[in-house]
Coordinates of C-alpha atoms and ligand atoms in Angstrom, one line a residue:
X1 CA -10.4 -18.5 13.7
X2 CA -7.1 -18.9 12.2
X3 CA -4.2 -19.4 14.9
X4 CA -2.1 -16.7 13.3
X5 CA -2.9 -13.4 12.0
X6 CA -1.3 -10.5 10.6
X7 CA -0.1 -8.5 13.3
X8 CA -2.5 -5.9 14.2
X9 CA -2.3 -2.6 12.7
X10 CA -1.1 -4.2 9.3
X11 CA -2.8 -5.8 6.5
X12 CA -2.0 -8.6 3.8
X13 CA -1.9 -7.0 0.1
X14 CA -3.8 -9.7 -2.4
X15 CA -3.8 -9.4 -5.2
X16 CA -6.1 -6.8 -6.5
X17 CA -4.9 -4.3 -3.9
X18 CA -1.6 -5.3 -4.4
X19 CA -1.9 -4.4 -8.4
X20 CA -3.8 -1.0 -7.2
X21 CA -0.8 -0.3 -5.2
X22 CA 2.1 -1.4 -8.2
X23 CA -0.2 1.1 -10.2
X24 CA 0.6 3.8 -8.3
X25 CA 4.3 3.0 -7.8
X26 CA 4.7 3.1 -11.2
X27 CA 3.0 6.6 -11.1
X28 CA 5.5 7.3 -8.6
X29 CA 8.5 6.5 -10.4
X30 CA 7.4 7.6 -13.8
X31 CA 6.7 11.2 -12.6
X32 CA 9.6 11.4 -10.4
X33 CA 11.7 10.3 -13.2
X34 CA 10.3 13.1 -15.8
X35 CA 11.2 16.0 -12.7
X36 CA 14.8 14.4 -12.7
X37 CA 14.5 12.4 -9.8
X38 CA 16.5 9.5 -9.6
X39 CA 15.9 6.2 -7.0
X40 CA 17.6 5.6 -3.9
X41 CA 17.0 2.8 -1.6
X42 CA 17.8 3.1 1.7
X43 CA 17.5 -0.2 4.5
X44 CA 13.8 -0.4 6.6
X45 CA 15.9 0.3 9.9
X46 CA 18.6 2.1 11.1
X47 CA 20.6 3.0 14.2
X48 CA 17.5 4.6 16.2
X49 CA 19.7 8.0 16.9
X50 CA 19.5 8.9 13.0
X51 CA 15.4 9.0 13.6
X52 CA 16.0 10.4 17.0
X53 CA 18.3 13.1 16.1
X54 CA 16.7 13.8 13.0
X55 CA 13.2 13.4 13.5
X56 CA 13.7 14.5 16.9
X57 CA 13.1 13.5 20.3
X58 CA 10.2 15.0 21.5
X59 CA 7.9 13.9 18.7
X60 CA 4.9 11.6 18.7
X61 CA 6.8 9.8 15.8
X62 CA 9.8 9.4 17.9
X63 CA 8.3 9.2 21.4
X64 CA 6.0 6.9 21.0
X65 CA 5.6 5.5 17.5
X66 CA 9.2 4.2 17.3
X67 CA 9.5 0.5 16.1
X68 CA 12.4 -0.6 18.3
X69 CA 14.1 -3.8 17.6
X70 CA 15.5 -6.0 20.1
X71 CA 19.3 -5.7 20.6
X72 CA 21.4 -8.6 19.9
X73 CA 24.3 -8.6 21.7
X74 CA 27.3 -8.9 19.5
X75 CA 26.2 -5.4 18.0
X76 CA 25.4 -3.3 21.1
X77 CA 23.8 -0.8 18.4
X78 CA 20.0 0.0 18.8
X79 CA 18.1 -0.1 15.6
X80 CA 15.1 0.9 14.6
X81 CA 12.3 0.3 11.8
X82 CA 11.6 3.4 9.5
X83 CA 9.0 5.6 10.7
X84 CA 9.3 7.7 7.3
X85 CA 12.5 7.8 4.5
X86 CA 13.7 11.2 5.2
X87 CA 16.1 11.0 7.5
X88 CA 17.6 8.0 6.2
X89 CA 17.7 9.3 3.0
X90 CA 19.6 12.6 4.4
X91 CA 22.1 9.9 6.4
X92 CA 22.5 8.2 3.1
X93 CA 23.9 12.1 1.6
X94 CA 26.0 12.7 4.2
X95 CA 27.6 9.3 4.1
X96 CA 28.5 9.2 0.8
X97 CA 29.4 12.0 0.7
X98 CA 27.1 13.4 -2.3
X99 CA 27.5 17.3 -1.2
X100 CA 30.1 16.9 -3.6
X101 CA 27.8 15.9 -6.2
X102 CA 26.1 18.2 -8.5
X103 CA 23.6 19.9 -6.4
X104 CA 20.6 19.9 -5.8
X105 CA 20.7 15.7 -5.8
X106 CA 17.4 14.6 -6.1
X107 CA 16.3 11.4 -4.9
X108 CA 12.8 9.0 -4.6
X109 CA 12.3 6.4 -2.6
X110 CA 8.7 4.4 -2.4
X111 CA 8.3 1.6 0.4
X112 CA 7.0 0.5 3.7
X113 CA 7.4 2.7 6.9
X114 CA 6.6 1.5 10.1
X115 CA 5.1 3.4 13.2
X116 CA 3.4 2.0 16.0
X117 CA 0.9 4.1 15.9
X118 CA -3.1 2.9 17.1
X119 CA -4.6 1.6 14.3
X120 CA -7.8 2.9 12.9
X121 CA -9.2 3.7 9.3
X122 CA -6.0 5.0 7.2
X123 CA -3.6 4.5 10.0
X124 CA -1.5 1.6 9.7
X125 CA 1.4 0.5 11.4
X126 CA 3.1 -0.5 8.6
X127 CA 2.3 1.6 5.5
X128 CA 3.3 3.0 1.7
X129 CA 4.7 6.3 1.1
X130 CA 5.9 7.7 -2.2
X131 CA 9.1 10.1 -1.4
X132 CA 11.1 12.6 -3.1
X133 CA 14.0 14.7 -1.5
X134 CA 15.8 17.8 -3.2
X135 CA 18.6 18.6 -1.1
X136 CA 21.1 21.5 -1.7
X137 CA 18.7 23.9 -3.1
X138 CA 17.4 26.6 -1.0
X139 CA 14.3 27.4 -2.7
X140 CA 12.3 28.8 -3.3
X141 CA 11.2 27.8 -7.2
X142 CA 11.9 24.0 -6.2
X143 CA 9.6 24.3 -3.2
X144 CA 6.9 25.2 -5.5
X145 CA 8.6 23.2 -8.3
X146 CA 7.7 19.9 -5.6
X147 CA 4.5 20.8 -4.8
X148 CA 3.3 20.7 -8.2
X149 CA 4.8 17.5 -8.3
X150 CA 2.7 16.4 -5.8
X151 CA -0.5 17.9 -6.9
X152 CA 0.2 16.1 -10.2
X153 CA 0.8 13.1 -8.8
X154 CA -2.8 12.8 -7.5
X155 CA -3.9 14.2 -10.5
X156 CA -2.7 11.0 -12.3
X157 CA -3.9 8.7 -9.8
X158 CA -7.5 10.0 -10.6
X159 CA -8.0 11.9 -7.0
X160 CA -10.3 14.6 -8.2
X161 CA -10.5 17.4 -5.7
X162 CA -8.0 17.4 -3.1
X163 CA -6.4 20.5 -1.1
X164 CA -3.2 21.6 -0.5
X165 CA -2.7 23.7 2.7
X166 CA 0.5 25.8 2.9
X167 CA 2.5 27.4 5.7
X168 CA 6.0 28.8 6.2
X169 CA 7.0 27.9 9.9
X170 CA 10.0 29.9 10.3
X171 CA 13.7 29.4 11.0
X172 CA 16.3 29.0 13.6
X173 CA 16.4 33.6 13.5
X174 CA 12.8 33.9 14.0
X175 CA 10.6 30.4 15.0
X176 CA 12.3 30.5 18.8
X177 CA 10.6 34.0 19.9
X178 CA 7.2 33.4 18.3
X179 CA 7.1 30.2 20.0
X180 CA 7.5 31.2 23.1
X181 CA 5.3 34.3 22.8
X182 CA 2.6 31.0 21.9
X183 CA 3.6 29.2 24.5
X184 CA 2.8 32.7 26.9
X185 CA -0.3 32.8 25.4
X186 CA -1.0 29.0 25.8
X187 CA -0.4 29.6 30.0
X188 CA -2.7 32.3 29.6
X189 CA -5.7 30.3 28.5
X190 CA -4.3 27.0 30.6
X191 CA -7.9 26.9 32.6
X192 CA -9.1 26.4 29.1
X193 CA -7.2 23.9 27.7
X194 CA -7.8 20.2 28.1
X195 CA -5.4 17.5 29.7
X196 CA -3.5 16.1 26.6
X197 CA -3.0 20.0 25.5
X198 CA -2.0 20.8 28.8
X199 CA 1.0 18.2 28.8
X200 CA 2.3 19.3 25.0
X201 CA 2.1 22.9 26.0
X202 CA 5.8 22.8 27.9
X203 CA 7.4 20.6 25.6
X204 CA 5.6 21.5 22.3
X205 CA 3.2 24.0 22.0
X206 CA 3.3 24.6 18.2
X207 CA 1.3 21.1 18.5
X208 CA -1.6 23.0 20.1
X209 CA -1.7 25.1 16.7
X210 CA -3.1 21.7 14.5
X211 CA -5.5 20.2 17.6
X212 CA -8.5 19.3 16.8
X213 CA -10.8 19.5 20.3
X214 CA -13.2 22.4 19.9
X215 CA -11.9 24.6 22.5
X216 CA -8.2 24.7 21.2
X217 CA -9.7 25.5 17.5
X218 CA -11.8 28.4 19.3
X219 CA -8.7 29.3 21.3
X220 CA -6.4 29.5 18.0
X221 CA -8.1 31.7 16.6
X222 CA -6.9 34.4 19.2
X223 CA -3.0 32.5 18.8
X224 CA -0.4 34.5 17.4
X225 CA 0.1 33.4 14.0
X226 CA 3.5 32.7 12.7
X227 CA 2.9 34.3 9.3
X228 CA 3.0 37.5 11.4
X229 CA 5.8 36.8 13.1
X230 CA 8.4 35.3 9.8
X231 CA 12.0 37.6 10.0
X232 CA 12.4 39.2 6.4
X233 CA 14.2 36.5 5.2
X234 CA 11.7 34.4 5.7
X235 CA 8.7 36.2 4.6
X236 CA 10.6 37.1 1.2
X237 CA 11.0 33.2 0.7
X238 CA 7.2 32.8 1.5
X239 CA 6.5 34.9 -0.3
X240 CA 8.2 33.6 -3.5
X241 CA 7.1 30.1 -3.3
X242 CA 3.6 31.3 -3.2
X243 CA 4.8 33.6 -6.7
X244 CA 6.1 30.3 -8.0
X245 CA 3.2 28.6 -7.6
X246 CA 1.0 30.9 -8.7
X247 CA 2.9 31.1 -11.6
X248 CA 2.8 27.3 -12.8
X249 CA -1.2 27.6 -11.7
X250 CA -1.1 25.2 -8.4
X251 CA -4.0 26.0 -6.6
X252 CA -3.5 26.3 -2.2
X253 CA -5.1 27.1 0.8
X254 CA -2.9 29.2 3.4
X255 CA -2.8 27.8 6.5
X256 CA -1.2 29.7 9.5
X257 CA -2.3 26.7 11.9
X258 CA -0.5 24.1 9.7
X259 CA 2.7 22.9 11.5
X260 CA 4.3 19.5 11.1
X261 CA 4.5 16.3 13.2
X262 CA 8.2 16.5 12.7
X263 CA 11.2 18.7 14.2
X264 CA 13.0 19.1 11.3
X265 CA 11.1 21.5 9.5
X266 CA 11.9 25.1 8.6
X267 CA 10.2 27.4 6.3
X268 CA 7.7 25.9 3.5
X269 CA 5.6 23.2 5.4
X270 CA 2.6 21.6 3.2
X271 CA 0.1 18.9 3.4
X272 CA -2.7 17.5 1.3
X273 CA -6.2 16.4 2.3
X274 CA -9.2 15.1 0.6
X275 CA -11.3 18.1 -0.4
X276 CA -13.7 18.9 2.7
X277 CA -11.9 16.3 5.4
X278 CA -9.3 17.7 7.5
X279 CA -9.7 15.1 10.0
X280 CA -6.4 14.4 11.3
X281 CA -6.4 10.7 9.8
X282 CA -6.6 11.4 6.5
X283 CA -4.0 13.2 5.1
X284 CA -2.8 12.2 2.2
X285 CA 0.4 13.2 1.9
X286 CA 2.3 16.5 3.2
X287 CA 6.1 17.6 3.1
X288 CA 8.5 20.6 3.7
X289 CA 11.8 22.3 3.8
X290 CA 14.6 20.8 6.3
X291 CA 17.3 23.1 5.9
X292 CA 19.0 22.1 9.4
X293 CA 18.9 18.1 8.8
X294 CA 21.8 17.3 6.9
X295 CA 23.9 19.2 9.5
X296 CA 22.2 17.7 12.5
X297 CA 23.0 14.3 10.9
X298 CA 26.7 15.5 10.4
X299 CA 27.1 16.9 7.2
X300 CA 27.7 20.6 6.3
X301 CA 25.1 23.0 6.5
X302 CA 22.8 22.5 3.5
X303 CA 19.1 22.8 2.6
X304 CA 16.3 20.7 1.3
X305 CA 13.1 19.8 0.9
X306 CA 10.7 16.9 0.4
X307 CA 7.5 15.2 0.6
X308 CA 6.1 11.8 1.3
X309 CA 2.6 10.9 0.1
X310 CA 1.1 8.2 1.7
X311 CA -0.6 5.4 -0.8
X312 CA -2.5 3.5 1.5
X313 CA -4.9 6.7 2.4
X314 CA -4.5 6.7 -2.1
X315 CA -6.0 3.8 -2.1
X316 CA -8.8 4.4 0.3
X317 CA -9.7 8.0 -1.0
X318 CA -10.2 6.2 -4.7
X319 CA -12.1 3.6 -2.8
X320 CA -14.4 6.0 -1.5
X321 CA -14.8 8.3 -4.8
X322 CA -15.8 4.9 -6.2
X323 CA -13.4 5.7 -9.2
X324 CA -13.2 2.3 -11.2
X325 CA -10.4 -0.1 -9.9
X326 CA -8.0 -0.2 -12.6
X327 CA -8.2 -3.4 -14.8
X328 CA -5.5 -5.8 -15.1
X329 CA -5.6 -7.3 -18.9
X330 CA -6.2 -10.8 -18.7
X331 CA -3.8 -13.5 -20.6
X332 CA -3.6 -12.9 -24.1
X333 CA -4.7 -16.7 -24.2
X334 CA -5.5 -20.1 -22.1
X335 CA -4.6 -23.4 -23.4
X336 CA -7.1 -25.6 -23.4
X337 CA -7.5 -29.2 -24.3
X338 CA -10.2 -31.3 -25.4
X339 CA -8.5 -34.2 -23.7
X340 CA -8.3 -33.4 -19.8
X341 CA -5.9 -35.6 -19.7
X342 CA -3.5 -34.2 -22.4
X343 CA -1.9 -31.6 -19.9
X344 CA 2.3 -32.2 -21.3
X345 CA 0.9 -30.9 -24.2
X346 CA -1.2 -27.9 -23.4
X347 CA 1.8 -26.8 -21.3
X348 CA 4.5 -27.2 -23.9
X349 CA 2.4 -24.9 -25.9
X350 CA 1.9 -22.3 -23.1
X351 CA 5.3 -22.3 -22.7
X352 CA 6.6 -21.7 -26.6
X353 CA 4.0 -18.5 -26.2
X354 CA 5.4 -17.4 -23.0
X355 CA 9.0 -17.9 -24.3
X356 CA 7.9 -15.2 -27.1
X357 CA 7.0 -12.8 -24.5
X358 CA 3.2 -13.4 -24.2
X359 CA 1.1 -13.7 -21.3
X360 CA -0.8 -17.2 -20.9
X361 CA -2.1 -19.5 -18.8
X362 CA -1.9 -23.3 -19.8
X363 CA -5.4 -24.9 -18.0
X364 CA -3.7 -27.7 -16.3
X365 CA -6.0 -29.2 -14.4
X366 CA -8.3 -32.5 -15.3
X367 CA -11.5 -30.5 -15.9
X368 CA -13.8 -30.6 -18.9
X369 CA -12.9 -28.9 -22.1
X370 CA -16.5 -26.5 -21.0
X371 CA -15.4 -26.0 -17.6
X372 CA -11.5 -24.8 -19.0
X373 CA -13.4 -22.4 -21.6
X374 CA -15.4 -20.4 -18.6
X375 CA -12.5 -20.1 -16.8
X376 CA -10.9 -18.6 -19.7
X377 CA -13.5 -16.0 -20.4
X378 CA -13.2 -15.3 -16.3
X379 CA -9.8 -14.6 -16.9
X380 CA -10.6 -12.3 -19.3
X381 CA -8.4 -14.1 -21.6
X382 CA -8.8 -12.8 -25.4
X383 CA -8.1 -16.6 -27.2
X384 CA -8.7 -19.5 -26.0
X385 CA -6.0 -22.1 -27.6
X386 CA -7.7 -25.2 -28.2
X387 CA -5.6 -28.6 -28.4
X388 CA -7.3 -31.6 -29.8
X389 CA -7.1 -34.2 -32.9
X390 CA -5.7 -31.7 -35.1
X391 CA -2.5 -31.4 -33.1
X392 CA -1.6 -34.7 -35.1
X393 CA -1.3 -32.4 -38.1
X394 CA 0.4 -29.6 -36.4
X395 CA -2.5 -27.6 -35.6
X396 CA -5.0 -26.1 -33.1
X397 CA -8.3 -24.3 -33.1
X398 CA -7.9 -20.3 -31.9
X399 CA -11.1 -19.1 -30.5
X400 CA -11.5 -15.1 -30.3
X401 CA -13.5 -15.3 -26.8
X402 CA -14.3 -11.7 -27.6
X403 CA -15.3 -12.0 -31.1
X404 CA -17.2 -15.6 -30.9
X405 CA -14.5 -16.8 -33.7
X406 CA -12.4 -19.8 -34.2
X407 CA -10.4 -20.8 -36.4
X408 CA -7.5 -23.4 -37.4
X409 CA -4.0 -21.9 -36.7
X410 CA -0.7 -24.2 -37.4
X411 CA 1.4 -24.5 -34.2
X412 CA 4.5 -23.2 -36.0
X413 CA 2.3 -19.8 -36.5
X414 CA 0.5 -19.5 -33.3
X415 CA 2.6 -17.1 -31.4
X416 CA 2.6 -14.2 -34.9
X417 CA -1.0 -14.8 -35.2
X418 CA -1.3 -14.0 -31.6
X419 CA 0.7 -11.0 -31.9
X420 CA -1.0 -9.6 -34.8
X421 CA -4.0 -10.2 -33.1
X422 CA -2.7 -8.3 -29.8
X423 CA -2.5 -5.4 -31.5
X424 CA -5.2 -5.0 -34.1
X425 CA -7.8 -6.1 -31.0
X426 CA -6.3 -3.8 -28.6
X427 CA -6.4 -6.3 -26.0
X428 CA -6.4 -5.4 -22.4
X429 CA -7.9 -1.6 -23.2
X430 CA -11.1 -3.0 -22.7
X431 CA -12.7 -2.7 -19.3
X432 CA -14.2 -6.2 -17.8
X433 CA -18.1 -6.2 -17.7
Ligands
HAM1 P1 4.4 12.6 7.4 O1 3.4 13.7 7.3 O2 4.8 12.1 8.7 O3 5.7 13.1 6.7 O4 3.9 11.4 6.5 C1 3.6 11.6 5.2 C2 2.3 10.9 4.8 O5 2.4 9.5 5.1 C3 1.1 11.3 5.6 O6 0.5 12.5 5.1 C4 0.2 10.1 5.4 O7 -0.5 10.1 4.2 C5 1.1 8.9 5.4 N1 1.1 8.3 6.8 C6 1.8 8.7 7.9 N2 1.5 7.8 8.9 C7 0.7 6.9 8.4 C8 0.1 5.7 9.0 N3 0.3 5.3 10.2 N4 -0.7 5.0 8.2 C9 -0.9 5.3 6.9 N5 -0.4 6.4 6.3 C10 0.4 7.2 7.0 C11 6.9 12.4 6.5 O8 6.9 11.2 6.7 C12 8.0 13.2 5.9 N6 9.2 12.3 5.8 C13 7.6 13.8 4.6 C14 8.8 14.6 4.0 C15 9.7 14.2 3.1 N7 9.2 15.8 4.4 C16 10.2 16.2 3.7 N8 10.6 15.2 2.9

């Protein structure tokens, strides 16, 4: 047993999860980039009042998840990790000052969060999340315009079948009165609720709406439903997004019970789940309109929207749909070296190919010439570079590990035939046996 661990509820990245997760951040940034989204980066903590204000108090996230750091004294500020980008992002508009800038400003972010939250399958408490935030736009075309972008997103990552549940949970005109007429009903059923329901229902009772115990799913059924309850306003702009979407072919599920883990919300709420799991774990990714958050934080009333998609549950649904991991290409060659002992100039070689831009490894160690070719083909490398006698004349011996070739190449024209053979052997689209 090793003396120190990573700290519980995190995990170390190697490298093969580590390239599954660069894959998807390139995703990320690729499609963000084609819907006009450009990159912000915000700091992994912040005064805790921005997540507290914004996120708001009374919220599991907040309440109990909150990754406080310890105060130093010269700053007498309280900081905190990042439970999620969106509020920072929104502190980050209202500080400089980009309400003047052409609106909506849309912005993507995608890094680690932290919440101290109990670890279990898919629940870290440190974690990815891919994020985008339009703000200044009050919808409704970019609410549907976003969740396409999200369906496409796992689309590309090669998630087949996933849902997207949609709600609209109101605004400041008409959200108060439906939840206390659910809160009424809540005290009316209290016999039947159990203990941990019992304790939200004063402080937040649109959590009972997304419990998962039995008797609260049999109970909500009876609930007042706050589609029923949306002023015209809202209802119009429900009704829209769901014409948007309809309309660019995104494919939903309605879901009056759906309500968010965080205050900010207002309006178009959303969340994603692998197709047939709605297990409170596993959601992949979710997101919604805000239009109260940039005030709250101290800007001018303004709207906005956003969603974060979390990759770590990516990377575990494509785990379990057994989808192929995605191949790295190997080097495009290894130097190798009759002489074990000839490593200065093995490495000198290596290094003229990687000065021209191509990937290789120079076998560096004291091994047999065999030994150095099987860890080539490991690699997957497509040549292997051989350096022997006929360096002397300026020359070395390419194999073709895929092709079972070799041939003489002169030193001074290794790195073109290299190239030309990149291309015409399409190296690196081949999967690895
Ligand atoms: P959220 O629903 O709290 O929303 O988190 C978004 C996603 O992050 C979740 O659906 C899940 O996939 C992932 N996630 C959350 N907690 C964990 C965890 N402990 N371990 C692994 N993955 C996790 C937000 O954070 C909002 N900021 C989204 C948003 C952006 N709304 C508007 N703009």
């Amino acid at each position: 047993m090793p003396a120190y661990r990573a700290p519980r509820g995190t995990r170390d990245l190697l490298p093969a999860d580590r390239v599954a997760l660069a894959r998807l951040e390139r995703l990320a940034a690729d499609l963000a980039a084609r819907y006009g989204y450009h990159p912000i980066e915000t700091p992994l903590f912040e005064q805790a009042a921005v997540f507290e204000r914004g996120i708001g108090a009374v919220t599991d996230v907040v309440e109990k998840e909150l990754f406080l750091l310890a105060p130093r004294e010269e700053d007498g500020e309280r900081w905190a990790l990042r439970p999620e980008p969106t509020a920072g992002i929104v502190r980050a508009y209202v500080q400089h000052g980009m309400q003047t800038w052409p609106q909506p400003v849309k912005l993507t972010m995608t890094g680690q969060m932290f919440r101290y939250d109990r670890p279990q399958a898919g629940r870290y408490r440190s974690f990815w999340q891919f994020d985008v935030e339009a703000i200044g736009d009050p919808g409704p075309a970019v609410d549907a315009e976003i969740i396409e972008l999200a369906s496409r997103f796992y689309a590309a990552t090669g998630l087949v079948d996933v849902t997207i549940y949609l709600n609209s949970i109101g605004d400041a005109a008409c959200r108060p009165a439906y939840v206390a007429e659910l809160a009424a009903f809540y005290r009316e059923h209290v016999g039947e609720l159990p203990a941990l329901e019992k304790a939200r229902l004063e402080r937040a009772p649109l959590r009972l709406l997304d419990s998962k115990d039995a008797r609260v799913v049999a109970l909500n059924a009876t609930a007042p439903k706050i589609t029923e309850r949306l002023c015209d306003a809202c209802a119009a702009h429900f009704a829209s997004v769901r014409a948007h979407l309809d309309a660019v072919g995104v494919r939903y599920v309605l879901n009056p019970y759906l309500v968010r883990g965080l205050d900010y919300y207002t309006r178009t709420a959303f969340e994603v789940y692998p197709a047939g799991d709605e297990g409170q774990q596993s959601a992949l990714g979710g997101g919604g309109r805000y239009d109260g958050l940039v005030e709250l934080l101290g800007g001018r009333p303004t709207p906005g929207i956003g969603f974060g998609l979390g990759l770590d549950r990516i990377l575990l649904a494509l785990d379990e749909q057994a989808a192929p991991p995605a191949a790295e290409p190997g080097p495009i060659a290894v130097v190798v070296g009759a002489d074990p002992a000839a490593t200065a100039e093995r490495l000198r070689i290596a290094t003229t190919l990687r000065a021209a831009g191509l990937v290789a490894r120079a076998e560096l160690g004291q091994r047999k010439l065999g030994k150095q070719l099987e860890a080539a083909a490991r690699d997957r490398a497509h040549f292997a570079v051989i350096v022997g006698d006929e360096l002397a004349d300026g020359q070395v011996q390419v194999r073709d590990l895929e092709a079972g070739t070799q041939k003489l190449v002169a030193v001074d024209d290794l790195v073109r035939e290299l190239e030309r053979a990149r291309t015409s052997h399409h190296h690196g689209q081949a999967q690895p046996s």
